[in-house]
């Protein structure tokens, strides 16, 4: 089995193709429902960002987001709220970098002996965390 075949089988095993179109429902969000986040809410997310984590597909580490936020809070908060208000979730934030971690002491030709990790873009993680209700 070639390396290409092995990687293909691992990805096929862990990421089964599904028809997602049937699960998509109409968006019920309206601009009237929008409640802007303030600087303190966004700062809570920024402060809690783990800077020792690997960046996602965008290659932007958490340190950069923190520096952007603290260099110009009003600008950062405005951009963040505009994205949320207008229902914009940039396409690059929908991509994940997949890393396959081999399980120790296992036969690496078997797809079941890898643990897949999806590294999400830092912007996507920030947005999602800001919307989580505590």
Coordinates of N, CA, C and O in Angstrom, one line a residue, residues 19-110:
X19 N -24.3 13.8 3.0 CA -25.1 14.8 2.3 C -25.6 15.8 3.3 O -26.6 15.6 3.9
X20 N -24.9 16.9 3.4 CA -25.3 17.9 4.4 C -26.4 18.8 3.9 O -27.0 19.5 4.7
X21 N -26.7 18.9 2.6 CA -27.7 19.8 2.1 C -29.1 19.5 2.7 O -29.8 20.4 3.0
X22 N -29.4 18.3 3.0 CA -30.7 17.9 3.5 C -30.8 18.4 5.0 O -32.0 18.6 5.5
X23 N -29.7 18.7 5.7 CA -29.8 19.1 7.0 C -29.8 20.6 7.2 O -29.9 21.1 8.3
X24 N -29.6 21.3 6.1 CA -29.6 22.8 6.2 C -31.0 23.3 6.3 O -31.8 23.0 5.5
X25 N -31.2 24.2 7.3 CA -32.5 24.8 7.5 C -32.4 26.3 7.3 O -31.3 26.8 7.4
X26 N -33.5 26.9 7.0 CA -33.5 28.4 6.7 C -33.0 29.1 8.0 O -33.3 28.7 9.1
X27 N -32.3 30.1 7.8 CA -31.7 31.0 8.9 C -32.9 31.8 9.4 O -33.5 32.6 8.7
X28 N -33.2 31.7 10.7 CA -34.3 32.5 11.3 C -33.8 33.8 11.9 O -34.5 34.5 12.5
X29 N -32.5 34.1 11.8 CA -31.9 35.3 12.4 C -32.3 36.5 11.6 O -32.4 36.6 10.4
X30 N -32.7 37.6 12.3 CA -33.0 38.9 11.7 C -32.1 39.9 12.4 O -31.6 39.7 13.5
X31 N -31.9 41.0 11.7 CA -31.1 42.1 12.2 C -31.7 42.7 13.5 O -30.9 43.2 14.3
X32 N -33.0 42.5 13.7 CA -33.6 43.0 14.9 C -33.2 42.2 16.1 O -33.3 42.7 17.2
X33 N -32.8 40.9 15.9 CA -32.4 40.0 17.0 C -31.0 40.3 17.4 O -30.6 39.8 18.5
X34 N -30.2 41.1 16.7 CA -28.8 41.3 17.0 C -28.6 42.1 18.2 O -29.2 43.2 18.4
X35 N -27.7 41.6 19.1 CA -27.3 42.3 20.3 C -25.8 42.4 20.2 O -25.1 41.4 20.3
X36 N -25.3 43.6 20.1 CA -23.9 43.8 20.0 C -23.1 43.4 21.2 O -23.6 43.5 22.3
X37 N -21.9 42.9 21.0 CA -21.1 42.5 22.1 C -20.2 43.8 22.5 O -19.8 44.5 21.6
X38 N -20.0 44.0 23.8 CA -19.2 45.1 24.1 C -17.7 44.7 24.3 O -17.4 43.5 24.2
X39 N -16.9 45.7 24.5 CA -15.4 45.4 24.6 C -15.1 44.4 25.7 O -14.2 43.6 25.6
X40 N -15.8 44.5 26.8 CA -15.6 43.6 28.0 C -15.9 42.2 27.6 O -15.1 41.2 28.0
X41 N -17.0 41.9 26.9 CA -17.3 40.6 26.5 C -16.2 40.0 25.5 O -15.8 38.8 25.7
X42 N -15.8 40.8 24.6 CA -14.8 40.4 23.6 C -13.5 40.2 24.3 O -12.7 39.3 24.1
X43 N -13.2 41.1 25.3 CA -11.9 41.0 26.0 C -11.8 39.7 26.8 O -10.8 39.1 26.9
X44 N -13.0 39.3 27.4 CA -13.0 38.0 28.1 C -12.6 36.9 27.2 O -11.8 36.0 27.6
X45 N -13.0 36.9 26.0 CA -12.6 35.8 25.0 C -11.2 35.9 24.7 O -10.4 34.9 24.7
X46 N -10.7 37.2 24.4 CA -9.3 37.4 24.1 C -8.4 37.0 25.2 O -7.3 36.3 25.0
X47 N -8.7 37.3 26.4 CA -7.9 37.0 27.6 C -7.8 35.5 27.8 O -6.8 35.0 28.3
X48 N -8.9 34.8 27.5 CA -8.9 33.3 27.7 C -8.3 32.5 26.5 O -8.3 31.3 26.5
X49 N -7.9 33.2 25.4 CA -7.3 32.5 24.3 C -6.0 31.8 24.7 O -5.2 32.4 25.4
X50 N -5.9 30.6 24.3 CA -4.7 29.9 24.7 C -3.6 30.2 23.6 O -3.8 29.8 22.4
X51 N -2.6 30.8 24.0 CA -1.5 31.2 23.1 C -0.5 30.1 22.8 O 0.3 30.2 21.9
X52 N -0.6 29.0 23.5 CA 0.3 27.9 23.3 C -0.3 26.8 22.3 O 0.2 25.7 22.2
X53 N -1.5 27.1 21.7 CA -2.1 26.2 20.8 C -1.7 26.4 19.4 O -1.4 27.6 19.0
X54 N -1.7 25.4 18.6 CA -1.3 25.5 17.2 C -2.4 26.3 16.4 O -3.6 26.1 16.7
X55 N -2.0 27.1 15.5 CA -3.0 27.9 14.7 C -3.6 26.9 13.7 O -3.1 25.9 13.4
X56 N -4.8 27.4 13.2 CA -5.5 26.6 12.1 C -5.0 26.9 10.7 O -3.8 27.3 10.5
X57 N -5.8 26.7 9.8 CA -5.5 26.9 8.4 C -5.1 28.3 8.1 O -4.3 28.5 7.2
X58 N -5.6 29.3 8.8 CA -5.2 30.7 8.6 C -3.8 31.0 9.1 O -3.2 32.1 8.8
X59 N -3.2 30.2 9.9 CA -1.8 30.3 10.4 C -1.7 31.6 11.3 O -0.6 32.1 11.6
X60 N -2.8 32.1 11.8 CA -2.8 33.3 12.7 C -2.8 32.8 14.2 O -3.8 32.2 14.6
X61 N -1.7 33.0 14.9 CA -1.7 32.5 16.3 C -2.5 33.4 17.2 O -2.7 34.6 16.9
X62 N -2.9 32.9 18.4 CA -3.6 33.7 19.3 C -3.0 35.0 19.7 O -3.6 36.0 20.0
X63 N -1.6 35.0 19.8 CA -0.9 36.2 20.2 C -1.2 37.4 19.3 O -1.3 38.5 19.7
X64 N -1.4 37.1 18.0 CA -1.7 38.2 17.0 C -3.1 38.7 17.3 O -3.3 40.0 17.3
X65 N -4.1 37.9 17.6 CA -5.4 38.4 17.9 C -5.4 39.3 19.1 O -6.0 40.3 19.2
X66 N -4.6 38.8 20.1 CA -4.5 39.6 21.4 C -3.9 41.0 21.1 O -4.3 42.0 21.6
X67 N -2.8 41.0 20.3 CA -2.1 42.3 19.9 C -3.1 43.2 19.1 O -3.1 44.4 19.4
X68 N -3.8 42.6 18.2 CA -4.8 43.4 17.4 C -5.8 44.0 18.4 O -6.2 45.2 18.2
X69 N -6.4 43.2 19.3 CA -7.4 43.7 20.2 C -6.9 44.8 21.0 O -7.5 45.9 21.1
X70 N -5.7 44.6 21.7 CA -5.2 45.6 22.6 C -4.6 46.9 21.9 O -4.5 47.9 22.5
X71 N -4.3 46.7 20.6 CA -3.8 47.9 19.9 C -4.9 48.9 19.5 O -4.6 50.1 19.3
X72 N -6.1 48.3 19.3 CA -7.2 49.2 18.9 C -8.5 48.5 19.2 O -9.2 48.0 18.3
X73 N -8.9 48.6 20.5 CA -10.1 47.9 20.9 C -11.4 48.4 20.2 O -12.2 47.5 19.7
X74 N -11.6 49.7 20.0 CA -12.9 50.1 19.3 C -12.9 49.5 17.9 O -14.0 49.0 17.4
X75 N -11.8 49.5 17.1 CA -11.8 49.0 15.8 C -12.1 47.5 15.8 O -13.0 47.0 15.1
X76 N -11.5 46.7 16.7 CA -11.6 45.3 16.8 C -13.1 44.9 17.2 O -13.7 44.1 16.5
X77 N -13.6 45.6 18.1 CA -15.0 45.4 18.6 C -16.0 45.7 17.4 O -16.9 45.0 17.2
X78 N -15.7 46.8 16.7 CA -16.6 47.2 15.6 C -16.6 46.1 14.5 O -17.6 45.7 14.0
X79 N -15.4 45.7 14.1 CA -15.2 44.6 13.1 C -16.0 43.4 13.5 O -16.7 42.7 12.8
X80 N -15.7 43.0 14.7 CA -16.4 41.7 15.3 C -17.9 41.8 15.2 O -18.6 40.9 14.8
X81 N -18.4 43.0 15.7 CA -19.9 43.1 15.7 C -20.5 43.3 14.3 O -21.6 42.8 14.1
X82 N -19.7 43.9 13.4 CA -20.2 43.9 12.0 C -20.3 42.5 11.4 O -21.3 42.2 10.7
X83 N -19.3 41.7 11.7 CA -19.4 40.3 11.2 C -20.6 39.6 11.7 O -21.4 39.0 11.0
X84 N -20.8 39.8 13.0 CA -22.0 39.1 13.7 C -23.3 39.7 13.2 O -24.3 38.9 12.9
X85 N -23.4 41.0 13.2 CA -24.7 41.6 12.8 C -25.1 41.3 11.4 O -26.3 41.1 11.1
X86 N -24.1 41.2 10.5 CA -24.4 40.9 9.1 C -24.4 39.4 8.7 O -24.5 39.0 7.6
X87 N -24.2 38.6 9.8 CA -24.2 37.1 9.5 C -23.0 36.7 8.7 O -23.2 35.7 7.9
X88 N -21.9 37.3 8.8 CA -20.7 37.0 8.0 C -19.8 36.0 8.8 O -19.4 36.4 9.9
X89 N -19.5 34.9 8.2 CA -18.6 34.0 8.8 C -17.6 33.7 7.7 O -17.9 32.9 6.8
X90 N -16.4 34.4 7.6 CA -15.5 34.2 6.4 C -15.3 32.8 6.0 O -15.1 31.9 6.9
X91 N -15.2 32.6 4.7 CA -15.0 31.2 4.2 C -13.8 30.5 4.8 O -13.8 29.3 5.0
X92 N -12.7 31.3 4.9 CA -11.5 30.7 5.5 C -11.7 30.1 6.9 O -11.0 29.2 7.3
X93 N -12.6 30.7 7.6 CA -12.9 30.2 9.0 C -13.6 28.9 9.0 O -13.8 28.2 10.0
X94 N -14.1 28.5 7.8 CA -14.9 27.2 7.7 C -13.9 26.1 7.3 O -14.4 24.9 7.2
X95 N -12.7 26.4 7.2 CA -11.7 25.4 6.8 C -10.9 25.0 8.1 O -10.7 25.8 9.0
X96 N -10.6 23.7 8.2 CA -9.8 23.2 9.3 C -8.6 22.5 8.8 O -8.6 21.9 7.7
X97 N -7.5 22.6 9.5 CA -6.3 21.9 9.2 C -6.4 20.6 10.0 O -6.5 20.6 11.2
X98 N -6.3 19.5 9.3 CA -6.5 18.2 9.9 C -5.1 17.6 10.2 O -4.3 17.5 9.3
X99 N -4.9 17.2 11.4 CA -3.6 16.6 11.8 C -4.0 15.2 12.4 O -4.9 15.1 13.2
X100 N -3.3 14.2 11.9 CA -3.5 12.8 12.3 C -2.4 12.5 13.3 O -1.2 12.5 13.0
X101 N -2.8 12.1 14.5 CA -1.9 11.8 15.6 C -1.9 10.2 15.7 O -3.0 9.6 16.0
X102 N -0.8 9.6 15.4 CA -0.7 8.1 15.6 C -0.9 7.7 17.0 O -0.3 8.3 17.9
X103 N -1.6 6.7 17.2 CA -1.8 6.1 18.6 C -0.5 5.3 18.9 O -0.1 4.5 18.0
X104 N 0.1 5.5 20.0 CA 1.4 4.8 20.4 C 1.2 3.3 20.3 O 0.3 2.7 20.8
X105 N 2.3 2.7 19.8 CA 2.4 1.2 19.8 C 1.4 0.5 18.9 O 1.2 -0.7 19.0
X106 N 0.7 1.2 18.0 CA -0.3 0.6 17.1 C 0.3 0.5 15.7 O 1.2 1.2 15.2
X107 N -0.4 -0.4 14.9 CA 0.0 -0.6 13.5 C -0.5 0.6 12.7 O -1.7 0.8 12.6
X108 N 0.4 1.4 12.2 CA 0.1 2.6 11.5 C -0.5 2.5 10.1 O -0.9 3.5 9.5
X109 N -0.7 1.2 9.6 CA -1.3 1.0 8.4 C -2.9 1.0 8.5 O -3.6 1.0 7.6
X110 N -3.3 0.9 9.8 CA -4.8 0.8 10.0 C -5.3 2.2 10.3 O -4.8 2.9 11.2

